[in-house]
XYZ file of C-alpha atoms in Angstrom:
452
model
C 69.258 99.548 90.802
C 67.775 100.540 87.631
C 64.687 103.404 87.660
C 63.143 105.023 85.837
C 60.761 108.544 85.985
C 57.877 109.128 84.564
C 56.221 113.020 86.121
C 56.722 116.667 84.761
C 59.248 116.890 84.957
C 62.476 117.797 88.199
C 60.245 119.092 90.356
C 58.210 116.017 90.649
C 60.050 114.821 93.009
C 59.175 116.998 95.186
C 55.678 117.201 95.921
C 56.803 113.437 98.166
C 56.902 113.716 101.586
C 57.638 111.758 104.680
C 61.157 110.040 105.215
C 61.218 108.502 101.411
C 61.465 111.881 99.835
C 65.344 111.526 99.625
C 64.845 108.248 97.776
C 62.046 108.967 95.481
C 64.128 112.310 94.229
C 67.713 110.505 93.663
C 65.800 108.253 91.812
C 63.726 110.825 89.543
C 66.401 113.145 89.087
C 68.504 110.398 87.110
C 66.382 109.604 84.320
C 64.705 111.817 81.973
C 60.626 112.105 82.981
C 57.265 112.399 80.950
C 53.405 112.937 81.481
C 51.531 109.456 81.251
C 47.676 109.911 81.722
C 45.927 106.322 83.540
C 42.217 105.786 83.177
C 39.543 104.958 85.206
C 39.593 101.206 86.730
C 43.944 102.267 86.640
C 46.256 103.552 89.068
C 44.348 106.884 89.637
C 41.437 107.924 88.670
C 39.696 109.280 85.767
C 40.930 112.736 84.082
C 43.954 112.232 86.496
C 46.956 113.627 85.594
C 49.090 111.125 87.891
C 53.376 112.302 88.255
C 54.994 109.080 89.813
C 58.194 107.145 90.167
C 58.261 103.842 88.983
C 61.822 101.763 90.311
C 62.154 98.230 90.021
C 64.501 96.566 92.000
C 64.620 95.358 95.807
C 63.249 98.864 97.717
C 63.047 98.466 101.677
C 59.308 98.612 101.142
C 58.275 97.794 104.650
C 60.442 101.249 105.274
C 58.673 102.819 102.937
C 55.023 101.870 104.020
C 55.871 102.724 107.589
C 57.452 105.528 106.760
C 55.984 107.872 103.878
C 52.528 109.249 103.908
C 51.733 109.445 100.164
C 52.598 105.794 100.360
C 49.065 103.882 100.887
C 49.235 99.683 102.191
C 47.488 99.048 99.348
C 49.588 99.977 96.406
C 53.207 97.495 97.822
C 51.524 94.609 96.932
C 55.126 93.981 94.603
C 56.201 90.647 93.260
C 53.451 90.829 90.217
C 53.433 92.213 87.498
C 50.147 95.008 87.380
C 49.692 98.041 89.581
C 47.364 97.187 93.087
C 43.402 96.634 92.193
C 41.094 95.173 94.615
C 42.315 93.349 97.882
C 41.530 89.406 96.117
C 43.224 86.146 98.311
C 44.046 83.601 96.289
C 48.526 82.839 94.895
C 50.769 81.661 92.623
C 50.796 82.858 89.630
C 52.042 86.356 88.524
C 49.191 88.328 85.754
C 47.377 91.365 87.253
C 44.727 89.344 88.842
C 47.506 86.698 90.823
C 48.825 86.822 94.344
C 46.758 88.566 96.125
C 49.159 87.509 99.054
C 47.817 87.995 102.429
C 51.148 90.096 102.994
C 51.854 92.404 100.179
C 55.064 93.567 101.797
C 56.390 89.351 101.521
C 55.969 88.963 98.691
C 58.390 91.902 97.675
C 61.365 90.297 99.729
C 60.989 87.005 96.906
C 61.557 88.656 94.005
C 62.027 91.921 92.242
C 59.550 93.868 92.014
C 58.068 97.405 90.897
C 57.359 99.826 93.582
C 55.327 103.037 92.705
C 55.478 106.290 94.866
C 52.389 108.818 93.125
C 54.682 111.422 93.622
C 51.997 114.833 92.556
C 48.171 114.541 91.459
C 45.493 117.065 89.165
C 42.438 117.356 88.139
C 40.723 117.534 85.097
C 41.119 115.861 81.144
C 44.006 114.681 80.140
C 45.215 115.219 76.808
C 44.091 111.283 76.481
C 40.489 110.405 77.282
C 38.819 107.577 78.257
C 40.355 104.657 80.005
C 43.551 103.624 78.958
C 44.357 100.079 78.496
C 46.744 98.290 80.579
C 49.087 97.016 77.226
C 49.232 100.372 75.928
C 50.076 101.509 79.598
C 52.887 98.037 79.860
C 54.115 99.021 76.218
C 54.734 103.072 77.765
C 56.609 102.022 80.344
C 58.333 98.378 78.824
C 59.829 101.346 76.345
C 60.598 103.748 78.955
C 62.961 100.741 80.019
C 64.567 100.174 77.372
C 65.628 103.406 75.756
C 66.814 103.473 79.506
C 68.761 101.305 79.800
C 70.262 100.812 76.136
C 71.505 105.126 76.839
C 73.149 103.613 80.651
C 74.872 101.211 78.433
C 75.711 102.616 75.184
C 79.695 103.413 76.312
C 82.472 103.479 74.055
C 83.240 100.384 72.273
C 87.042 100.059 70.990
C 85.320 99.179 66.350
C 89.037 97.585 64.859
C 91.911 96.354 66.048
C 93.422 99.130 69.169
C 97.587 99.623 68.763
C 100.279 99.208 71.389
C 103.685 100.582 71.680
C 105.906 98.903 74.044
C 109.171 101.159 73.748
C 111.540 98.365 75.305
C 112.703 95.383 72.987
C 111.199 92.426 72.413
C 112.173 88.870 75.096
C 112.251 92.491 77.217
C 111.093 92.070 80.425
C 108.234 94.697 79.704
C 107.210 93.886 76.458
C 107.070 90.206 77.887
C 104.618 92.016 80.543
C 102.634 94.369 77.697
C 101.896 90.790 75.878
C 100.502 89.211 79.096
C 97.940 92.224 79.428
C 97.688 92.817 76.081
C 96.140 89.118 75.873
C 93.826 89.140 78.893
C 92.413 93.184 76.511
C 91.551 90.993 73.554
C 88.741 89.772 76.107
C 88.126 92.802 77.806
C 87.581 94.725 75.213
C 86.657 92.727 72.220
C 89.216 93.492 69.637
C 92.691 92.331 68.918
C 95.657 94.470 70.534
C 98.310 95.013 68.127
C 101.671 94.630 69.439
C 104.628 97.479 68.585
C 107.633 97.306 69.749
C 109.976 100.562 68.833
C 113.110 100.728 70.318
C 114.898 102.917 69.261
C 116.709 105.645 69.919
C 116.809 103.722 73.285
C 113.015 104.021 73.139
C 112.266 107.450 72.117
C 111.697 107.138 68.831
C 108.249 104.385 69.997
C 107.397 107.146 72.421
C 106.984 109.831 69.935
C 104.975 108.250 68.305
C 102.591 106.585 71.149
C 102.378 110.854 71.451
C 101.673 112.015 67.956
C 98.747 109.397 67.893
C 95.577 110.017 67.524
C 93.196 110.695 70.957
C 90.652 108.390 70.283
C 91.500 105.060 72.957
C 92.740 103.583 69.300
C 96.468 104.336 70.158
C 97.770 102.709 73.743
C 101.339 103.096 75.410
C 102.693 100.622 77.999
C 106.055 102.152 79.083
C 108.977 101.067 81.690
C 110.473 104.237 84.320
C 112.247 105.467 81.696
C 109.888 107.103 80.446
C 109.801 110.195 83.703
C 113.275 109.645 84.878
C 115.745 109.726 81.580
C 114.017 113.532 80.331
C 115.269 115.106 83.683
C 118.702 112.942 83.462
C 119.150 114.494 79.545
C 117.675 118.153 79.058
C 118.389 117.141 75.433
C 115.245 114.707 74.681
C 112.612 115.804 73.066
C 109.274 113.715 75.368
C 107.933 114.563 78.667
C 105.816 111.764 80.469
C 103.691 115.025 80.675
C 103.133 115.330 76.930
C 100.541 110.965 78.399
C 97.620 110.779 79.729
C 97.821 108.624 82.541
C 96.447 104.819 83.242
C 97.527 103.088 85.187
C 100.148 102.010 86.755
C 100.961 97.267 86.148
C 103.650 97.208 88.959
C 105.464 98.167 91.458
C 109.760 96.830 91.005
C 113.104 98.196 92.581
C 116.796 98.426 92.562
C 118.243 96.216 94.422
C 121.915 96.315 95.966
C 123.378 92.780 95.286
C 127.055 91.505 96.611
C 129.098 88.430 95.193
C 129.098 85.810 98.585
C 132.790 85.755 99.122
C 131.679 89.624 100.027
C 131.777 88.960 103.659
C 128.493 91.967 104.518
C 125.157 90.787 105.536
C 124.014 94.217 105.840
C 124.613 97.539 104.092
C 126.081 99.063 107.016
C 128.836 96.217 107.955
C 128.799 97.183 103.937
C 129.825 100.520 103.677
C 132.188 100.230 106.155
C 133.900 97.816 103.963
C 134.423 99.629 100.855
C 135.123 102.581 103.144
C 138.110 100.752 104.676
C 139.270 99.246 101.058
C 137.527 101.478 98.223
C 139.293 100.830 95.048
C 138.105 96.829 95.256
C 134.992 98.252 95.233
C 133.080 99.632 91.849
C 129.851 99.538 91.372
C 127.745 98.296 88.873
C 124.986 99.320 87.349
C 121.922 97.918 83.946
C 122.856 101.582 82.437
C 123.497 105.486 82.237
C 120.710 107.449 83.204
C 118.725 104.943 84.268
C 117.943 104.638 88.062
C 119.774 101.895 89.210
C 123.205 104.459 88.054
C 121.143 107.661 90.108
C 120.923 105.398 92.868
C 124.353 103.943 92.953
C 125.216 107.927 91.904
C 123.329 108.332 95.164
C 124.192 106.281 97.592
C 128.215 107.284 96.203
C 127.075 110.298 97.765
C 125.183 110.181 101.826
C 127.718 106.780 102.190
C 130.769 109.556 101.227
C 131.971 106.623 98.644
C 134.993 107.082 96.908
C 134.491 104.462 94.508
C 132.929 104.374 90.476
C 130.626 103.551 88.575
C 130.687 100.973 85.328
C 127.564 100.819 83.296
C 126.763 97.605 82.051
C 123.860 97.531 79.880
C 121.963 94.007 80.866
C 121.517 92.841 84.378
C 122.912 89.529 83.156
C 126.061 89.750 82.683
C 125.999 92.214 85.970
C 124.951 89.180 87.652
C 127.335 86.962 85.771
C 131.292 89.205 87.014
C 129.656 89.366 90.457
C 129.054 85.534 90.485
C 132.892 85.857 88.738
C 134.590 88.011 91.651
C 135.430 90.462 88.711
C 133.763 92.723 90.938
C 132.046 93.428 94.031
C 128.817 95.321 94.692
C 125.830 96.537 92.409
C 123.229 98.103 91.987
C 120.087 96.345 90.406
C 116.474 95.733 89.121
C 114.650 93.431 91.342
C 113.035 90.988 87.970
C 116.642 90.372 87.235
C 117.483 90.099 90.071
C 115.558 88.429 91.950
C 116.273 84.503 90.568
C 120.128 84.917 91.841
C 118.960 86.355 95.378
C 116.735 83.152 95.629
C 119.268 80.928 94.561
C 122.518 82.545 96.585
C 123.739 83.286 94.383
C 124.400 86.605 95.816
C 123.445 88.573 98.836
C 120.539 91.395 98.439
C 121.276 93.821 100.846
C 118.487 97.032 100.384
C 116.038 97.809 98.788
C 114.939 100.885 97.383
C 111.347 101.781 97.677
C 108.612 103.405 100.436
C 108.180 100.615 101.384
C 109.567 96.951 101.203
C 108.314 94.931 97.874
C 106.565 91.745 98.955
C 108.166 89.569 96.401
C 111.106 89.789 98.451
C 109.626 91.398 101.227
C 113.111 89.651 103.411
C 115.314 92.762 102.185
C 115.110 96.358 103.733
C 115.056 99.088 102.025
C 117.547 101.420 102.128
C 115.273 103.966 103.422
C 114.411 101.336 107.197
C 118.519 101.512 107.044
C 119.565 105.294 107.611
C 119.205 106.093 103.839
C 116.486 108.649 102.752
C 116.341 109.213 99.040
C 115.391 105.652 97.643
C 112.134 106.361 96.920
C 111.897 106.452 93.229
C 111.426 103.253 91.895
C 110.917 101.232 88.682
C 107.425 100.577 87.161
C 105.345 99.964 84.224
C 102.494 102.101 83.114
C 100.125 102.608 80.552
C 99.733 105.794 78.844
C 96.915 107.472 76.474
C 97.867 110.591 74.517
C 96.964 113.190 75.818
C 93.223 114.639 74.914
C 92.078 111.586 74.657
C 88.227 111.796 76.001
C 87.497 111.029 79.547
C 84.323 108.149 78.509
C 87.328 105.937 76.259
C 89.696 106.931 78.389
C 87.436 105.514 81.434
C 86.520 102.549 79.266
C 90.201 101.006 79.094
C 90.855 101.999 82.347
C 88.423 100.137 83.825
C 89.554 97.069 81.246
C 93.408 96.952 81.839
C 92.334 97.412 86.965
C 90.533 94.402 85.431
C 93.005 92.537 84.136
C 95.873 93.497 86.229
C 93.588 92.418 89.116
C 93.275 88.697 87.521
C 94.571 86.130 89.555
C 96.664 84.378 86.736
C 98.149 87.962 85.391
C 99.091 88.834 89.205
C 100.318 85.444 90.034
C 102.995 86.178 86.763
C 104.070 89.294 87.887
C 105.448 88.951 91.169
C 106.985 85.153 89.930
C 108.384 88.033 87.198
C 109.485 90.059 90.726
C 107.300 92.513 90.370
C 104.512 93.579 92.485
C 100.546 94.404 90.881
C 99.571 97.869 91.612
C 96.912 98.334 88.753
C 95.502 101.873 90.466
C 93.702 105.005 89.214
C 94.918 107.008 86.620
C 94.684 109.334 89.962
C 96.389 107.797 91.460
C 99.737 107.937 89.154
C 99.949 111.033 87.886
C 99.481 111.608 91.757
C 103.016 108.531 91.614
C 104.200 110.165 88.290
C 104.836 113.704 90.143
C 106.267 112.885 93.766
C 108.992 111.079 91.829
C 109.171 113.914 89.457
C 110.548 116.098 91.976
C 112.880 113.599 94.289
C 114.339 112.545 91.276
C 115.351 116.114 90.485
C 116.346 116.562 93.154
C 118.046 113.327 93.051
C 120.640 114.279 89.889
C 121.569 118.367 90.640
C 122.290 116.477 94.146
C 124.642 114.128 92.305
C 126.009 115.858 89.080
C 125.183 113.569 87.059
C 125.232 114.764 83.336
C 124.295 113.452 80.356
C 126.493 110.641 78.752
């Protein structure tokens, strides 16, 4: 509902009487007030200063007419563009003297109108003597409407192409998602988005470049959960997720414990019984030192009392090949890479990390459901801005990112890749980061993982 207040300031709404006072006060205090003098024959007597509130849009005028003692029924002749005066019986048209319906409240239900709340009147001659013409009055109201609309719409917009730094390398799952998001942001923000992959130093170069960028909304960073986990594993890394301003979590993934069909275990309990009986036959594979799969593999060994070793792979496809060939007998992989082999029954999934089941593979129970706590953190991808980005700029980008993630085609693409869409607020992302940081720190301390 658009609103314009004309009056002596914030106190103008205070003189409204009746149950409609709160509504008028809220409207009056939300816009800039000014004084308008009306001549004889218009909405006030000659030489009367009138403080008032004009509301554009549909209002519960029936309730106002019944309850507000300061609003005369004659002044609720809505649905036309002029002030109420006279009681003509003509119908049709939308001029100053037309559409005099027998029941003016019915007219207001047909279309939005201007509702006039007289707030305060003082006798005396104003600075404009005599009669004020209708055209100047309408011009003043129209100018105020335009000014208010311009102020309401004057939000920050990027004035040149945006740069989206993506620390994972080209062709990775995170890169595919970042490029799909960039295409959405072009339409939502009205500027092209240049995806800049900087994966040198396992992404550290890109992360530091984003941290040093000017906080003007022109540089974004689309990063995965390693930005939080890696510095906890290796304190020598020079970056920290707290150097960035959270925008929105794009998706939630999971790590998945998988075994080849040759292993006769279909639950976590059955698997652990086999490993304890023949520990020499079970080496747990992960997709890299210091990753979520590595930390979860170490935690499983610690909590279950296993004697197994861990072997690090550089990627998940290599793990899947060796599982199918029976070179290794178990692994912890990311849900995106493992989803298709699981669906094709090339491997069997026994447990997933996370606080709840992952929707895209919802048939697989969590570690927690099977008696093993501490596996709540899971891989994710989120959008960040350089620390110190003004709230007005960060808010525009947050809304655009959340709108992009909520788009049906984008959400469907995420699910097709093995991720569960999130699109949460900046506050929700900040809370998640704080919670996972504390959990990961405890797990790393418990397992004794050290830098490579």
